[in-house]
Every structure is written in C-alpha cells, then in structure tokens.
Short mmCIF file of C-alpha atoms in Angstrom, two decimals:
data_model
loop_
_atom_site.label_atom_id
_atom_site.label_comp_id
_atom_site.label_asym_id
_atom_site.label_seq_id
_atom_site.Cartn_x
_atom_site.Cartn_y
_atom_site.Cartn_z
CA UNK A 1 -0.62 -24.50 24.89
CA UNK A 2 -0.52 -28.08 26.19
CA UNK A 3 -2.97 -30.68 25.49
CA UNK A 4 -3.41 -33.84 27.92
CA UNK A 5 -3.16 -37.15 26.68
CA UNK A 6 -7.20 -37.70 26.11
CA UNK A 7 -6.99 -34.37 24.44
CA UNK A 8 -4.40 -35.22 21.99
CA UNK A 9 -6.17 -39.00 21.57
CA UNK A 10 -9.49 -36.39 20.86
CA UNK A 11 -7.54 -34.43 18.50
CA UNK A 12 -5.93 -37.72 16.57
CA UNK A 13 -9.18 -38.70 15.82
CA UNK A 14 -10.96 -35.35 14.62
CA UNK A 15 -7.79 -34.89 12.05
CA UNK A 16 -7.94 -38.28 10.96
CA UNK A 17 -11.59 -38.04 10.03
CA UNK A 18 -11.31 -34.84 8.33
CA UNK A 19 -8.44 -36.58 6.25
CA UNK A 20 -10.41 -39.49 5.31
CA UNK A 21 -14.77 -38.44 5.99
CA UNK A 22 -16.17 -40.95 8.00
CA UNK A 23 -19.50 -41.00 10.33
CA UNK A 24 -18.92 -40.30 14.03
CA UNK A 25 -20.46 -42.05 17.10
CA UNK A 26 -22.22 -39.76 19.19
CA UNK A 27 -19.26 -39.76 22.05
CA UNK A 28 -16.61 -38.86 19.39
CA UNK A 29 -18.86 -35.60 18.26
CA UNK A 30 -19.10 -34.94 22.31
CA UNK A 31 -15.52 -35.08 23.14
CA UNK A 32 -15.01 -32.84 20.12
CA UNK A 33 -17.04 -30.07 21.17
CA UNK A 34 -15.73 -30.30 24.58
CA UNK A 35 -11.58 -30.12 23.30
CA UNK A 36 -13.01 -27.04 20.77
CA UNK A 37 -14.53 -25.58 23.94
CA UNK A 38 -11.12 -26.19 26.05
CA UNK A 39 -9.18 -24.47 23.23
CA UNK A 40 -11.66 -21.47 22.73
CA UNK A 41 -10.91 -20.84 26.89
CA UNK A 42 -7.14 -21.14 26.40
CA UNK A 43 -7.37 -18.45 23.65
CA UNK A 44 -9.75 -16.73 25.73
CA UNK A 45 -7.37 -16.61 28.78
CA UNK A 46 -4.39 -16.49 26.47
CA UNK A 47 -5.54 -12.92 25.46
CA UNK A 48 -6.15 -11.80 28.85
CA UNK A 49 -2.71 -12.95 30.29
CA UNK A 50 -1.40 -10.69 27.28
CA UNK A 51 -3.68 -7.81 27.96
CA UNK A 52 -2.20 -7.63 31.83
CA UNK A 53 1.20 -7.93 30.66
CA UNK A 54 1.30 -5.02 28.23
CA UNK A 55 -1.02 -3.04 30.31
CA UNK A 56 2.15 -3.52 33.60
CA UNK A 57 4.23 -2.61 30.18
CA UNK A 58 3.18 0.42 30.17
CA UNK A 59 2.69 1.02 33.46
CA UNK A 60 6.31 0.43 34.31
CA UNK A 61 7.75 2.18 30.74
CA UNK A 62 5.94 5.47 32.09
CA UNK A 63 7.73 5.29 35.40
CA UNK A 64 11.03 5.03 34.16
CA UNK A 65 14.00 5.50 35.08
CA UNK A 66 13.19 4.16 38.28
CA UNK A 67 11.32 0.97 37.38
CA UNK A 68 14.12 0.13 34.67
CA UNK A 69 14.55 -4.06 36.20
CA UNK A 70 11.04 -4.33 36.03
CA UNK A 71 10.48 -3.09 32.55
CA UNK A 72 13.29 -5.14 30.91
CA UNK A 73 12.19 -8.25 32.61
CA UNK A 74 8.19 -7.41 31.50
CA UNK A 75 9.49 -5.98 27.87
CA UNK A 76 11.24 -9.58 27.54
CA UNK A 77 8.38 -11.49 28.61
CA UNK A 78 6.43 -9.38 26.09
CA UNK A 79 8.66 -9.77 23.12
CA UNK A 80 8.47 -13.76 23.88
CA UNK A 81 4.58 -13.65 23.84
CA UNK A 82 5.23 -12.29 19.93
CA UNK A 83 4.83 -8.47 21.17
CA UNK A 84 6.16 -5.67 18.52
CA UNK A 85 7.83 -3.00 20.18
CA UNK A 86 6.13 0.28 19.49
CA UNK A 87 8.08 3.53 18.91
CA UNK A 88 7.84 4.36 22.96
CA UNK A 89 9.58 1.16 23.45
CA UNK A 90 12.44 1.82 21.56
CA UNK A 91 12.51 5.51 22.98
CA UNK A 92 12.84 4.38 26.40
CA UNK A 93 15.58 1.41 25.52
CA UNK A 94 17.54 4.22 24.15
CA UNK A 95 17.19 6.05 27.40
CA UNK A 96 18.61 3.02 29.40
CA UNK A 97 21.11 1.92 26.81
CA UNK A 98 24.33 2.57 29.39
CA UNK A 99 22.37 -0.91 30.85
CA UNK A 100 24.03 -3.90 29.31
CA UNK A 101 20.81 -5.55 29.19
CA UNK A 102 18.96 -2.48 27.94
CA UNK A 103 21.51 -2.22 25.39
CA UNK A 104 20.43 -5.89 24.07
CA UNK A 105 16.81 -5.39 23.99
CA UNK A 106 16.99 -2.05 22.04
CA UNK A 107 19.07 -3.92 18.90
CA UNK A 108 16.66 -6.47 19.11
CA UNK A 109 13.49 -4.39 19.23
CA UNK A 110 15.17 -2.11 16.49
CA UNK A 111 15.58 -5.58 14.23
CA UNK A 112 11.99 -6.68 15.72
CA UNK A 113 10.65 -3.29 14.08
CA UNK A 114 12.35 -3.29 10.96
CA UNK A 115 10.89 -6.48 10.03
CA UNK A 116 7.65 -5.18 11.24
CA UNK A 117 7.72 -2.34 8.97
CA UNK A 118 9.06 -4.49 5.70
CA UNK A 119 5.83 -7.18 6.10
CA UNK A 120 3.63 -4.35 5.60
CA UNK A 121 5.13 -2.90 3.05
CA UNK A 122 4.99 -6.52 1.56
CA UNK A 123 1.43 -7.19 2.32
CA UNK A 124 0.24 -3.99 0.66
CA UNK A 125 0.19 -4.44 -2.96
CA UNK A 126 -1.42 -1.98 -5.52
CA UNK A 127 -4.06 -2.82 -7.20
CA UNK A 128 -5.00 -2.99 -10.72
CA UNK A 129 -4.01 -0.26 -12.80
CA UNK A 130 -7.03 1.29 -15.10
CA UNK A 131 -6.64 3.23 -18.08
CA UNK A 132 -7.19 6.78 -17.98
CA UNK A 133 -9.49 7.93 -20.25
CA UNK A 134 -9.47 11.82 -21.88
CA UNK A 135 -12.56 13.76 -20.73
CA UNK A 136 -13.42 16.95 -22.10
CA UNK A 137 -13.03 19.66 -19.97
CA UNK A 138 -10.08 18.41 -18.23
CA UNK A 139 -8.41 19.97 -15.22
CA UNK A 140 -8.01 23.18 -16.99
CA UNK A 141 -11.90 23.81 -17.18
CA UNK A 142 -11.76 23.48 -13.04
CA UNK A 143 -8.89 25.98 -12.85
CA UNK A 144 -11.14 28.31 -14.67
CA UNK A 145 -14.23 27.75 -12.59
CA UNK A 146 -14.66 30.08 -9.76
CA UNK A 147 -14.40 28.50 -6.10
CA UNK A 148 -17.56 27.55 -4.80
CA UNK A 149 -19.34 27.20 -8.36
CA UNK A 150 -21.25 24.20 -9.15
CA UNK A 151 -19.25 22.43 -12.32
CA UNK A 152 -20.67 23.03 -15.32
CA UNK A 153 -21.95 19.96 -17.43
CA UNK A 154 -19.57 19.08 -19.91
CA UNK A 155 -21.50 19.44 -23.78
CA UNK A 156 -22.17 16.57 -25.66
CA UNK A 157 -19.43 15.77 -28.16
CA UNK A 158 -20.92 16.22 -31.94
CA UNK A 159 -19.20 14.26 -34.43
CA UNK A 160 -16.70 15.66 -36.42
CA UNK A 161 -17.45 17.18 -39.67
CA UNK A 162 -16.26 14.65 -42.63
CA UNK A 163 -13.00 16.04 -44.50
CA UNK A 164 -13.60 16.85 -48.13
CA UNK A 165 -12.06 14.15 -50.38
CA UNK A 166 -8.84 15.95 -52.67
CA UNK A 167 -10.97 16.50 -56.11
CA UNK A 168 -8.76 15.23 -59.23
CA UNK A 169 -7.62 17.69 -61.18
CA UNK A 170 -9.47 19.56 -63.91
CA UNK A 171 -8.49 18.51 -67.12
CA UNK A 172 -9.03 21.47 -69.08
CA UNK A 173 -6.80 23.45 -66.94
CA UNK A 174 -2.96 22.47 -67.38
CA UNK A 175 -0.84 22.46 -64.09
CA UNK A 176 1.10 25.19 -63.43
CA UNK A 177 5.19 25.46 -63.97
CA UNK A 178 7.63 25.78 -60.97
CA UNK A 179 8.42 29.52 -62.52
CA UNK A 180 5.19 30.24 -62.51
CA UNK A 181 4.71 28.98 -59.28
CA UNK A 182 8.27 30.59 -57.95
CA UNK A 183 8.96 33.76 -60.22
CA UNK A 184 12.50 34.53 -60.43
CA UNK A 185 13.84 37.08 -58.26
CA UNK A 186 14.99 40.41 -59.45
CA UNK A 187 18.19 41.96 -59.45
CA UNK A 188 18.13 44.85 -56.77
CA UNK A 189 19.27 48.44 -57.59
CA UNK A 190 22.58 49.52 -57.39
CA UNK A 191 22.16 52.71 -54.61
CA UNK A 192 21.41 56.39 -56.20
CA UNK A 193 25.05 57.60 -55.58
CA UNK A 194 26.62 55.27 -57.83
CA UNK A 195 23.65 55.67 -60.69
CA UNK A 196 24.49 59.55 -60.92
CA UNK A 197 28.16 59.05 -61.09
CA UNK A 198 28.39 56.62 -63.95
#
C-alpha cells in the first residue's frame, strides 16, 4: 500500500496528535476521515485482488498437468500475498517435482506449512486446570445403570457416626499375662506305632 505525499502529511499529523492530545481544526478531522476512508477501499480492494487470485489458484491446480506454468507463476504470486499452501498445494507440487521450479516451491510450501502448523500449536494453550472433586456414585454407578435409564439421584451423604473414645482400663480387673494371652503350645504325639512298641 502506498500513500501520496498529502496522505502521509495527513497521517503525520493524526499520529502526532494521538501521541501528544491536542484539539483539531475542522479541516484536519476532514482530511482524516477521508485518508481512513482511502485505506478502508485499499483493504477493501486488497481482499478482492486476493479472492481472484486464489480462486485462478484453484482453477489452474485442478487442471493440472497441463496448466503447470500457469500455476507456479499464480502459486508464487500467492505465497507473496502471505498465502499458506493447503494440503492440495503441496499434493500437486509433488506431482510436478521433475520441474526445477516445481521442485523449489514444494520445499518452500513444505517449510511454509510446518511453520503454519507450529503457530497453532503455540497459540493454543490449555487452560486452567480445576481440581477434581470425588462424587459419590462415581463412574462405576453408570456402568451399573442400564442403557437408556434416567440416572438415579445420588443420596444425601449422612455424617459419619462418631468413633467411641478407647475407655481406660478397669481398675479392679488386672491385665492379663502374655501366657495367658499366648498359651504355650503342646508337645504333639509321637505316632501309635512307636507307642505300642516301647
């Protein structure tokens, strides 16, 4: 986009006042609106110079091999204009790589592509990680439930009965020995056989 030398003299002044805020005459505010309006037309025809060009893009990519000059020379002016090569694309440079200049355009689509792919990856970044919280029920109360049952309400959870506090000993009742508590083993039986012949 080029801007005329009253256009850039327009533009001077708009940045300089939003630098430093200062009160505009009426013809300053006018030639404003009238380099805004220039600009929105360029983007305006900008866009539609970009829509022909990719729609002959196509055009030309689906009557390949024939219309192989005309592609390359389109798919370059494309990839100037800040086009990304789609999948096709690369697909039909492959087709045409015994062309020298084929050859070129598919390494550089392939690179144009990979960093296509990698900035959004980049831009997507998770988002906040909650904590997952226990609910009763769980997954394994929905493998139980038939299919096409409504799910059940989960019950309300009652609190907990309290534990019963360890009572202290009684005193009148002394605490019991480790043979008492383990009686010794006895001694087992020699077999029949050898009672009867001794």
């Amino acid at each position: 986009m080029a801007f005329s030398a009253d256009e850039l003299r327009v533009l001077r002044r708009a940045l300089a006042v939003a630098l430093h805020p200062a009160q505009l005459a009426d013809t300053d505010v006018q030639d404003c609106l009238r380099l805004a309006g220039s600009v929105d037309e360029a983007v305006r025809e900008a866009n539609r110079l970009r829509a022909f060009l990719l729609a002959d893009l196509v055009r030309y990519r689906t009557a390949l091999p024939g219309s192989a000059p005309g592609y390359l020379e389109l798919l370059q002016d494309a990839l100037a204009a800040g086009y990304d090569p789609t999948p096709d694309d690369l697909a039909a440079l492959r087709g045409l790589r015994a062309l020298p200049v084929a050859a070129v355009l598919l390494e550089r689509c392939r690179r144009l592509a990979e960093h296509s792919v990698r900035a959004r990856l980049a831009a997507v970044t998770p988002g906040p990680r909650t904590r997952l919280l226990a609910l009763p029920g769980g997954r394994a109360a929905d493998r139980e439930a038939k299919p096409g049952a409504k799910p059940q309400p989960s019950p309300k959870s009652e609190p907990a009965p309290a534990r019963p506090q360890p009572q202290a000993p009684r005193p009148d009742r002394p605490i019991p020995t480790p043979g008492e508590v383990f009686p010794p083993r006895r001694k087992p039986l020699p077999p029949p056989a050898a009672r009867a012949v001794g």
